[in-house]
């Protein structure tokens, strides 16, 4: 399968050269310019390797967020030949650090080494939305990198909503998916109860769970939470 390399905020004069060498080596190359994407954006692109530029005034927080949320994707940072920056980057988030300028032969050797070691599972079992991450393979939930303990049904409800981000799911759709065999007398009320419970446990991500009155619920960015 053709490996996918994502270039993030690489210098304008350097990006075309990197893309040319990577493409010649059989890689598919994508670029994000002028911003550091959030983990959800990166996850949607499904890259096998991230190559990022280190800012002139190093702020490793965005890189750290990507590293924590997408820990199966190796990150290579390109930056100045500064010992402190290199050590800080490798300790905080990067799997490799290559000082600029560099020889393209060394760059490609490092890329090939990273791609040989990847184990990125291209499935729909890892879901990332804003500061929320749901890993269905191990049934784990994290908010801002902190673990969130959920019951089985709470997890299934959250997994269903995060697998359809920004889509309004009706109460009936949720019941059919999460409680398909339920014989509860008040089935519709159970959804509201579990939504309320999820909001209490999700902390800073609670505002992502939105009520669409008279219809159902949706996971989307918003500062307003309806009961």
PDB file of C-alpha atoms in Angstrom:
ATOM      1  CA  UNK A   1       0.000   0.000   0.000  1.00  0.00           C
ATOM      2  CA  UNK A   2       1.291   3.481  -0.874  1.00  0.00           C
ATOM      3  CA  UNK A   3       2.507   5.231   2.291  1.00  0.00           C
ATOM      4  CA  UNK A   4       0.938   8.600   3.025  1.00  0.00           C
ATOM      5  CA  UNK A   5       3.145  11.437   4.323  1.00  0.00           C
ATOM      6  CA  UNK A   6       1.580  14.634   5.672  1.00  0.00           C
ATOM      7  CA  UNK A   7       3.674  17.829   5.561  1.00  0.00           C
ATOM      8  CA  UNK A   8       2.570  20.410   8.132  1.00  0.00           C
ATOM      9  CA  UNK A   9       3.526  24.090   7.857  1.00  0.00           C
ATOM     10  CA  UNK A  10       6.795  23.396   6.012  1.00  0.00           C
ATOM     11  CA  UNK A  11       8.709  26.411   4.654  1.00  0.00           C
ATOM     12  CA  UNK A  12       7.488  27.468   1.224  1.00  0.00           C
ATOM     13  CA  UNK A  13      10.935  27.114  -0.320  1.00  0.00           C
ATOM     14  CA  UNK A  14      11.471  23.635   1.167  1.00  0.00           C
ATOM     15  CA  UNK A  15       8.071  21.991   0.698  1.00  0.00           C
ATOM     16  CA  UNK A  16       8.272  21.427  -3.102  1.00  0.00           C
ATOM     17  CA  UNK A  17      11.639  19.691  -2.771  1.00  0.00           C
ATOM     18  CA  UNK A  18      10.398  17.399  -0.006  1.00  0.00           C
ATOM     19  CA  UNK A  19       7.259  16.578  -1.951  1.00  0.00           C
ATOM     20  CA  UNK A  20       9.277  15.777  -5.083  1.00  0.00           C
ATOM     21  CA  UNK A  21      11.629  13.405  -3.266  1.00  0.00           C
ATOM     22  CA  UNK A  22       8.816  11.719  -1.345  1.00  0.00           C
ATOM     23  CA  UNK A  23       6.683  11.290  -4.459  1.00  0.00           C
ATOM     24  CA  UNK A  24       9.647   9.844  -6.361  1.00  0.00           C
ATOM     25  CA  UNK A  25      10.064   7.318  -3.553  1.00  0.00           C
ATOM     26  CA  UNK A  26       6.464   6.184  -4.015  1.00  0.00           C
ATOM     27  CA  UNK A  27       4.816   8.152  -1.207  1.00  0.00           C
ATOM     28  CA  UNK A  28       1.513   9.956  -1.418  1.00  0.00           C
ATOM     29  CA  UNK A  29       2.035  13.480  -0.085  1.00  0.00           C
ATOM     30  CA  UNK A  30      -0.476  15.904   1.443  1.00  0.00           C
ATOM     31  CA  UNK A  31       0.199  19.364   2.831  1.00  0.00           C
ATOM     32  CA  UNK A  32      -1.356  21.635   5.449  1.00  0.00           C
ATOM     33  CA  UNK A  33       0.022  25.164   5.249  1.00  0.00           C
ATOM     34  CA  UNK A  34      -0.230  28.078   7.652  1.00  0.00           C
ATOM     35  CA  UNK A  35      -1.627  26.204  10.637  1.00  0.00           C
ATOM     36  CA  UNK A  36      -1.106  23.275  12.949  1.00  0.00           C
ATOM     37  CA  UNK A  37      -4.166  21.034  12.483  1.00  0.00           C
ATOM     38  CA  UNK A  38      -6.060  19.483  15.357  1.00  0.00           C
ATOM     39  CA  UNK A  39      -5.917  15.689  15.858  1.00  0.00           C
ATOM     40  CA  UNK A  40      -9.339  15.175  14.276  1.00  0.00           C
ATOM     41  CA  UNK A  41      -8.197  16.821  11.013  1.00  0.00           C
ATOM     42  CA  UNK A  42      -5.087  14.668  10.912  1.00  0.00           C
ATOM     43  CA  UNK A  43      -7.002  11.503  11.712  1.00  0.00           C
ATOM     44  CA  UNK A  44      -9.372  12.162   8.811  1.00  0.00           C
ATOM     45  CA  UNK A  45      -6.392  12.231   6.402  1.00  0.00           C
ATOM     46  CA  UNK A  46      -5.013   8.935   7.749  1.00  0.00           C
ATOM     47  CA  UNK A  47      -1.276   9.646   7.259  1.00  0.00           C
ATOM     48  CA  UNK A  48       1.490   7.156   8.020  1.00  0.00           C
ATOM     49  CA  UNK A  49       4.037   9.854   8.901  1.00  0.00           C
ATOM     50  CA  UNK A  50       3.834  13.515   9.977  1.00  0.00           C
ATOM     51  CA  UNK A  51       6.651  15.898   9.017  1.00  0.00           C
ATOM     52  CA  UNK A  52       6.301  19.226  10.821  1.00  0.00           C
ATOM     53  CA  UNK A  53       8.245  22.466  10.997  1.00  0.00           C
ATOM     54  CA  UNK A  54       9.296  23.619  14.451  1.00  0.00           C
ATOM     55  CA  UNK A  55       8.222  27.257  14.994  1.00  0.00           C
ATOM     56  CA  UNK A  56      10.958  29.890  15.388  1.00  0.00           C
ATOM     57  CA  UNK A  57       9.746  30.437  18.948  1.00  0.00           C
ATOM     58  CA  UNK A  58       9.242  26.784  19.843  1.00  0.00           C
ATOM     59  CA  UNK A  59       5.772  26.036  21.106  1.00  0.00           C
ATOM     60  CA  UNK A  60       5.551  22.278  21.433  1.00  0.00           C
ATOM     61  CA  UNK A  61       1.963  22.178  22.702  1.00  0.00           C
ATOM     62  CA  UNK A  62       0.357  21.518  19.261  1.00  0.00           C
ATOM     63  CA  UNK A  63       2.906  18.819  18.484  1.00  0.00           C
ATOM     64  CA  UNK A  64       2.336  17.271  21.916  1.00  0.00           C
ATOM     65  CA  UNK A  65      -1.439  17.163  21.345  1.00  0.00           C
ATOM     66  CA  UNK A  66      -0.940  15.342  18.042  1.00  0.00           C
ATOM     67  CA  UNK A  67       1.543  12.944  19.595  1.00  0.00           C
ATOM     68  CA  UNK A  68      -0.767  12.038  22.485  1.00  0.00           C
ATOM     69  CA  UNK A  69      -3.926  11.716  20.409  1.00  0.00           C
ATOM     70  CA  UNK A  70      -2.335   9.960  17.434  1.00  0.00           C
ATOM     71  CA  UNK A  71       0.401   7.998  19.135  1.00  0.00           C
ATOM     72  CA  UNK A  72       0.642   5.403  16.356  1.00  0.00           C
ATOM     73  CA  UNK A  73       1.758   8.018  13.801  1.00  0.00           C
ATOM     74  CA  UNK A  74       5.460   8.933  13.991  1.00  0.00           C
ATOM     75  CA  UNK A  75       6.311  12.640  13.960  1.00  0.00           C
ATOM     76  CA  UNK A  76       9.475  14.088  12.400  1.00  0.00           C
ATOM     77  CA  UNK A  77      10.257  17.704  13.291  1.00  0.00           C
ATOM     78  CA  UNK A  78      12.368  19.966  11.097  1.00  0.00           C
ATOM     79  CA  UNK A  79      14.019  22.891  12.890  1.00  0.00           C
ATOM     80  CA  UNK A  80      17.129  24.864  13.675  1.00  0.00           C
ATOM     81  CA  UNK A  81      20.355  23.152  14.690  1.00  0.00           C
ATOM     82  CA  UNK A  82      19.760  23.998  18.327  1.00  0.00           C
ATOM     83  CA  UNK A  83      20.616  21.455  21.013  1.00  0.00           C
ATOM     84  CA  UNK A  84      17.934  22.596  23.474  1.00  0.00           C
ATOM     85  CA  UNK A  85      15.173  22.592  20.825  1.00  0.00           C
ATOM     86  CA  UNK A  86      16.195  19.142  19.647  1.00  0.00           C
ATOM     87  CA  UNK A  87      16.227  17.626  23.132  1.00  0.00           C
ATOM     88  CA  UNK A  88      12.947  19.307  24.155  1.00  0.00           C
ATOM     89  CA  UNK A  89      11.207  18.161  20.968  1.00  0.00           C
ATOM     90  CA  UNK A  90      12.334  14.553  21.284  1.00  0.00           C
ATOM     91  CA  UNK A  91      11.309  14.469  24.936  1.00  0.00           C
ATOM     92  CA  UNK A  92       7.912  16.093  24.365  1.00  0.00           C
ATOM     93  CA  UNK A  93       6.467  14.758  21.132  1.00  0.00           C
ATOM     94  CA  UNK A  94       8.791  13.986  18.224  1.00  0.00           C
ATOM     95  CA  UNK A  95      10.075  10.592  17.129  1.00  0.00           C
ATOM     96  CA  UNK A  96      12.837  12.299  15.159  1.00  0.00           C
ATOM     97  CA  UNK A  97      14.352  15.752  14.756  1.00  0.00           C
ATOM     98  CA  UNK A  98      16.295  16.843  11.677  1.00  0.00           C
ATOM     99  CA  UNK A  99      18.153  20.190  11.725  1.00  0.00           C
ATOM    100  CA  UNK A 100      17.868  22.499   8.710  1.00  0.00           C
ATOM    101  CA  UNK A 101      19.759  22.500   6.370  1.00  0.00           C
ATOM    102  CA  UNK A 102      20.064  18.776   5.768  1.00  0.00           C
ATOM    103  CA  UNK A 103      21.060  16.392   3.003  1.00  0.00           C
ATOM    104  CA  UNK A 104      18.104  14.935   1.151  1.00  0.00           C
ATOM    105  CA  UNK A 105      19.750  11.499   1.261  1.00  0.00           C
ATOM    106  CA  UNK A 106      19.656  11.599   5.065  1.00  0.00           C
ATOM    107  CA  UNK A 107      16.098  12.934   5.068  1.00  0.00           C
ATOM    108  CA  UNK A 108      14.864  10.092   2.865  1.00  0.00           C
ATOM    109  CA  UNK A 109      16.774   7.495   4.900  1.00  0.00           C
ATOM    110  CA  UNK A 110      15.048   8.713   8.045  1.00  0.00           C
ATOM    111  CA  UNK A 111      11.645   8.698   6.320  1.00  0.00           C
ATOM    112  CA  UNK A 112      12.154   5.122   5.133  1.00  0.00           C
ATOM    113  CA  UNK A 113      13.174   4.064   8.643  1.00  0.00           C
ATOM    114  CA  UNK A 114       9.999   5.563  10.111  1.00  0.00           C
ATOM    115  CA  UNK A 115       7.740   4.005   7.502  1.00  0.00           C
ATOM    116  CA  UNK A 116       9.267   0.565   8.089  1.00  0.00           C
ATOM    117  CA  UNK A 117       8.219   0.712  11.731  1.00  0.00           C
ATOM    118  CA  UNK A 118       4.676   2.022  11.474  1.00  0.00           C
ATOM    119  CA  UNK A 119       1.727  -0.019  12.677  1.00  0.00           C
ATOM    120  CA  UNK A 120      -1.027   2.492  11.907  1.00  0.00           C
ATOM    121  CA  UNK A 121      -4.312   0.623  11.850  1.00  0.00           C
ATOM    122  CA  UNK A 122      -6.478   2.132   9.129  1.00  0.00           C
ATOM    123  CA  UNK A 123      -9.794   1.250  10.695  1.00  0.00           C
ATOM    124  CA  UNK A 124     -12.763   3.141  11.980  1.00  0.00           C
ATOM    125  CA  UNK A 125     -12.063   2.099  15.560  1.00  0.00           C
ATOM    126  CA  UNK A 126     -10.201   5.226  16.628  1.00  0.00           C
ATOM    127  CA  UNK A 127     -12.336   8.354  16.761  1.00  0.00           C
ATOM    128  CA  UNK A 128     -11.062  11.844  17.527  1.00  0.00           C
ATOM    129  CA  UNK A 129     -13.177  14.960  17.753  1.00  0.00           C
ATOM    130  CA  UNK A 130     -11.891  18.208  19.217  1.00  0.00           C
ATOM    131  CA  UNK A 131     -10.358  17.313  22.606  1.00  0.00           C
ATOM    132  CA  UNK A 132     -12.174  13.973  22.783  1.00  0.00           C
ATOM    133  CA  UNK A 133     -10.717  10.606  21.768  1.00  0.00           C
ATOM    134  CA  UNK A 134     -12.523   7.252  21.715  1.00  0.00           C
ATOM    135  CA  UNK A 135     -10.528   4.092  21.008  1.00  0.00           C
ATOM    136  CA  UNK A 136     -12.980   1.269  20.437  1.00  0.00           C
ATOM    137  CA  UNK A 137     -10.229  -1.317  20.082  1.00  0.00           C
ATOM    138  CA  UNK A 138      -9.375  -1.067  23.773  1.00  0.00           C
ATOM    139  CA  UNK A 139     -12.608   0.661  24.856  1.00  0.00           C
ATOM    140  CA  UNK A 140     -10.833   3.720  26.206  1.00  0.00           C
ATOM    141  CA  UNK A 141     -11.954   7.354  26.267  1.00  0.00           C
ATOM    142  CA  UNK A 142      -9.718  10.368  26.813  1.00  0.00           C
ATOM    143  CA  UNK A 143     -10.560  14.049  27.202  1.00  0.00           C
ATOM    144  CA  UNK A 144      -7.605  16.441  26.959  1.00  0.00           C
ATOM    145  CA  UNK A 145      -5.416  13.315  27.257  1.00  0.00           C
ATOM    146  CA  UNK A 146      -7.032  12.429  30.621  1.00  0.00           C
ATOM    147  CA  UNK A 147      -8.807   9.041  30.884  1.00  0.00           C
ATOM    148  CA  UNK A 148     -12.596   9.015  31.282  1.00  0.00           C
ATOM    149  CA  UNK A 149     -14.275   6.058  32.970  1.00  0.00           C
ATOM    150  CA  UNK A 150     -17.586   5.087  31.341  1.00  0.00           C
ATOM    151  CA  UNK A 151     -20.076   2.291  31.745  1.00  0.00           C
ATOM    152  CA  UNK A 152     -20.650  -0.072  28.817  1.00  0.00           C
ATOM    153  CA  UNK A 153     -23.766   1.733  27.590  1.00  0.00           C
ATOM    154  CA  UNK A 154     -22.210   5.175  28.086  1.00  0.00           C
ATOM    155  CA  UNK A 155     -19.277   4.066  25.953  1.00  0.00           C
ATOM    156  CA  UNK A 156     -21.527   2.639  23.230  1.00  0.00           C
ATOM    157  CA  UNK A 157     -23.581   5.833  23.132  1.00  0.00           C
ATOM    158  CA  UNK A 158     -20.503   8.043  22.879  1.00  0.00           C
ATOM    159  CA  UNK A 159     -18.947   5.800  20.263  1.00  0.00           C
ATOM    160  CA  UNK A 160     -22.091   6.003  18.141  1.00  0.00           C
ATOM    161  CA  UNK A 161     -22.227   9.798  18.305  1.00  0.00           C
ATOM    162  CA  UNK A 162     -18.515  10.333  17.664  1.00  0.00           C
ATOM    163  CA  UNK A 163     -18.657   8.003  14.666  1.00  0.00           C
ATOM    164  CA  UNK A 164     -21.179  10.439  13.135  1.00  0.00           C
ATOM    165  CA  UNK A 165     -19.661  13.845  14.020  1.00  0.00           C
ATOM    166  CA  UNK A 166     -21.806  16.921  13.328  1.00  0.00           C
ATOM    167  CA  UNK A 167     -24.716  14.680  12.264  1.00  0.00           C
ATOM    168  CA  UNK A 168     -27.956  14.965  14.204  1.00  0.00           C
ATOM    169  CA  UNK A 169     -28.949  11.468  15.309  1.00  0.00           C
ATOM    170  CA  UNK A 170     -32.587  11.001  16.207  1.00  0.00           C
ATOM    171  CA  UNK A 171     -33.608   9.424  19.487  1.00  0.00           C
ATOM    172  CA  UNK A 172     -34.966   6.460  17.546  1.00  0.00           C
ATOM    173  CA  UNK A 173     -31.674   5.976  15.694  1.00  0.00           C
ATOM    174  CA  UNK A 174     -29.799   6.027  19.001  1.00  0.00           C
ATOM    175  CA  UNK A 175     -32.209   3.539  20.568  1.00  0.00           C
ATOM    176  CA  UNK A 176     -31.929   1.191  17.588  1.00  0.00           C
ATOM    177  CA  UNK A 177     -28.124   1.303  17.740  1.00  0.00           C
ATOM    178  CA  UNK A 178     -27.361   1.366  21.468  1.00  0.00           C
ATOM    179  CA  UNK A 179     -30.453  -0.345  22.931  1.00  0.00           C
ATOM    180  CA  UNK A 180     -31.630  -2.558  20.051  1.00  0.00           C
ATOM    181  CA  UNK A 181     -33.131  -5.294  22.228  1.00  0.00           C
ATOM    182  CA  UNK A 182     -34.339  -3.167  25.092  1.00  0.00           C
ATOM    183  CA  UNK A 183     -37.830  -3.760  26.470  1.00  0.00           C
ATOM    184  CA  UNK A 184     -37.736  -0.729  28.762  1.00  0.00           C
ATOM    185  CA  UNK A 185     -41.132   0.908  29.138  1.00  0.00           C
ATOM    186  CA  UNK A 186     -39.638   4.406  28.844  1.00  0.00           C
ATOM    187  CA  UNK A 187     -36.993   3.906  26.162  1.00  0.00           C
ATOM    188  CA  UNK A 188     -36.834   7.520  25.000  1.00  0.00           C
ATOM    189  CA  UNK A 189     -36.165   8.807  28.502  1.00  0.00           C
ATOM    190  CA  UNK A 190     -33.176   6.462  28.889  1.00  0.00           C
ATOM    191  CA  UNK A 191     -31.323   8.322  26.120  1.00  0.00           C
ATOM    192  CA  UNK A 192     -31.727  11.632  27.934  1.00  0.00           C
ATOM    193  CA  UNK A 193     -30.537  10.032  31.182  1.00  0.00           C
ATOM    194  CA  UNK A 194     -27.381   8.676  29.564  1.00  0.00           C
ATOM    195  CA  UNK A 195     -26.640  11.912  27.707  1.00  0.00           C
ATOM    196  CA  UNK A 196     -26.799  13.746  31.041  1.00  0.00           C
ATOM    197  CA  UNK A 197     -24.500  11.172  32.615  1.00  0.00           C
ATOM    198  CA  UNK A 198     -21.999  11.469  29.757  1.00  0.00           C
ATOM    199  CA  UNK A 199     -21.889  15.250  30.079  1.00  0.00           C
ATOM    200  CA  UNK A 200     -21.114  14.934  33.778  1.00  0.00           C
ATOM    201  CA  UNK A 201     -18.171  12.618  33.059  1.00  0.00           C
ATOM    202  CA  UNK A 202     -16.688  14.299  29.971  1.00  0.00           C
ATOM    203  CA  UNK A 203     -15.572  17.458  31.743  1.00  0.00           C
ATOM    204  CA  UNK A 204     -14.152  19.933  29.217  1.00  0.00           C
ATOM    205  CA  UNK A 205     -15.718  17.968  26.348  1.00  0.00           C
ATOM    206  CA  UNK A 206     -19.261  18.094  27.779  1.00  0.00           C
ATOM    207  CA  UNK A 207     -20.185  21.051  25.568  1.00  0.00           C
ATOM    208  CA  UNK A 208     -19.648  18.883  22.488  1.00  0.00           C
ATOM    209  CA  UNK A 209     -22.777  16.846  23.298  1.00  0.00           C
ATOM    210  CA  UNK A 210     -25.607  18.968  21.943  1.00  0.00           C
ATOM    211  CA  UNK A 211     -29.373  18.520  22.190  1.00  0.00           C
ATOM    212  CA  UNK A 212     -31.474  19.257  19.124  1.00  0.00           C
ATOM    213  CA  UNK A 213     -34.853  19.748  20.738  1.00  0.00           C
ATOM    214  CA  UNK A 214     -37.598  17.537  19.421  1.00  0.00           C
ATOM    215  CA  UNK A 215     -35.170  15.558  17.250  1.00  0.00           C
ATOM    216  CA  UNK A 216     -32.181  14.038  19.008  1.00  0.00           C
ATOM    217  CA  UNK A 217     -28.519  14.658  19.727  1.00  0.00           C
ATOM    218  CA  UNK A 218     -25.332  15.626  17.901  1.00  0.00           C
ATOM    219  CA  UNK A 219     -21.622  15.808  18.634  1.00  0.00           C
ATOM    220  CA  UNK A 220     -20.375  19.179  17.394  1.00  0.00           C
ATOM    221  CA  UNK A 221     -18.392  22.236  18.425  1.00  0.00           C
ATOM    222  CA  UNK A 222     -20.477  24.654  20.464  1.00  0.00           C
ATOM    223  CA  UNK A 223     -20.316  26.626  23.676  1.00  0.00           C
ATOM    224  CA  UNK A 224     -23.967  26.017  24.532  1.00  0.00           C
ATOM    225  CA  UNK A 225     -25.198  22.871  26.205  1.00  0.00           C
ATOM    226  CA  UNK A 226     -28.901  22.089  26.272  1.00  0.00           C
ATOM    227  CA  UNK A 227     -30.319  19.803  28.916  1.00  0.00           C
TER     228      UNK A 227
END
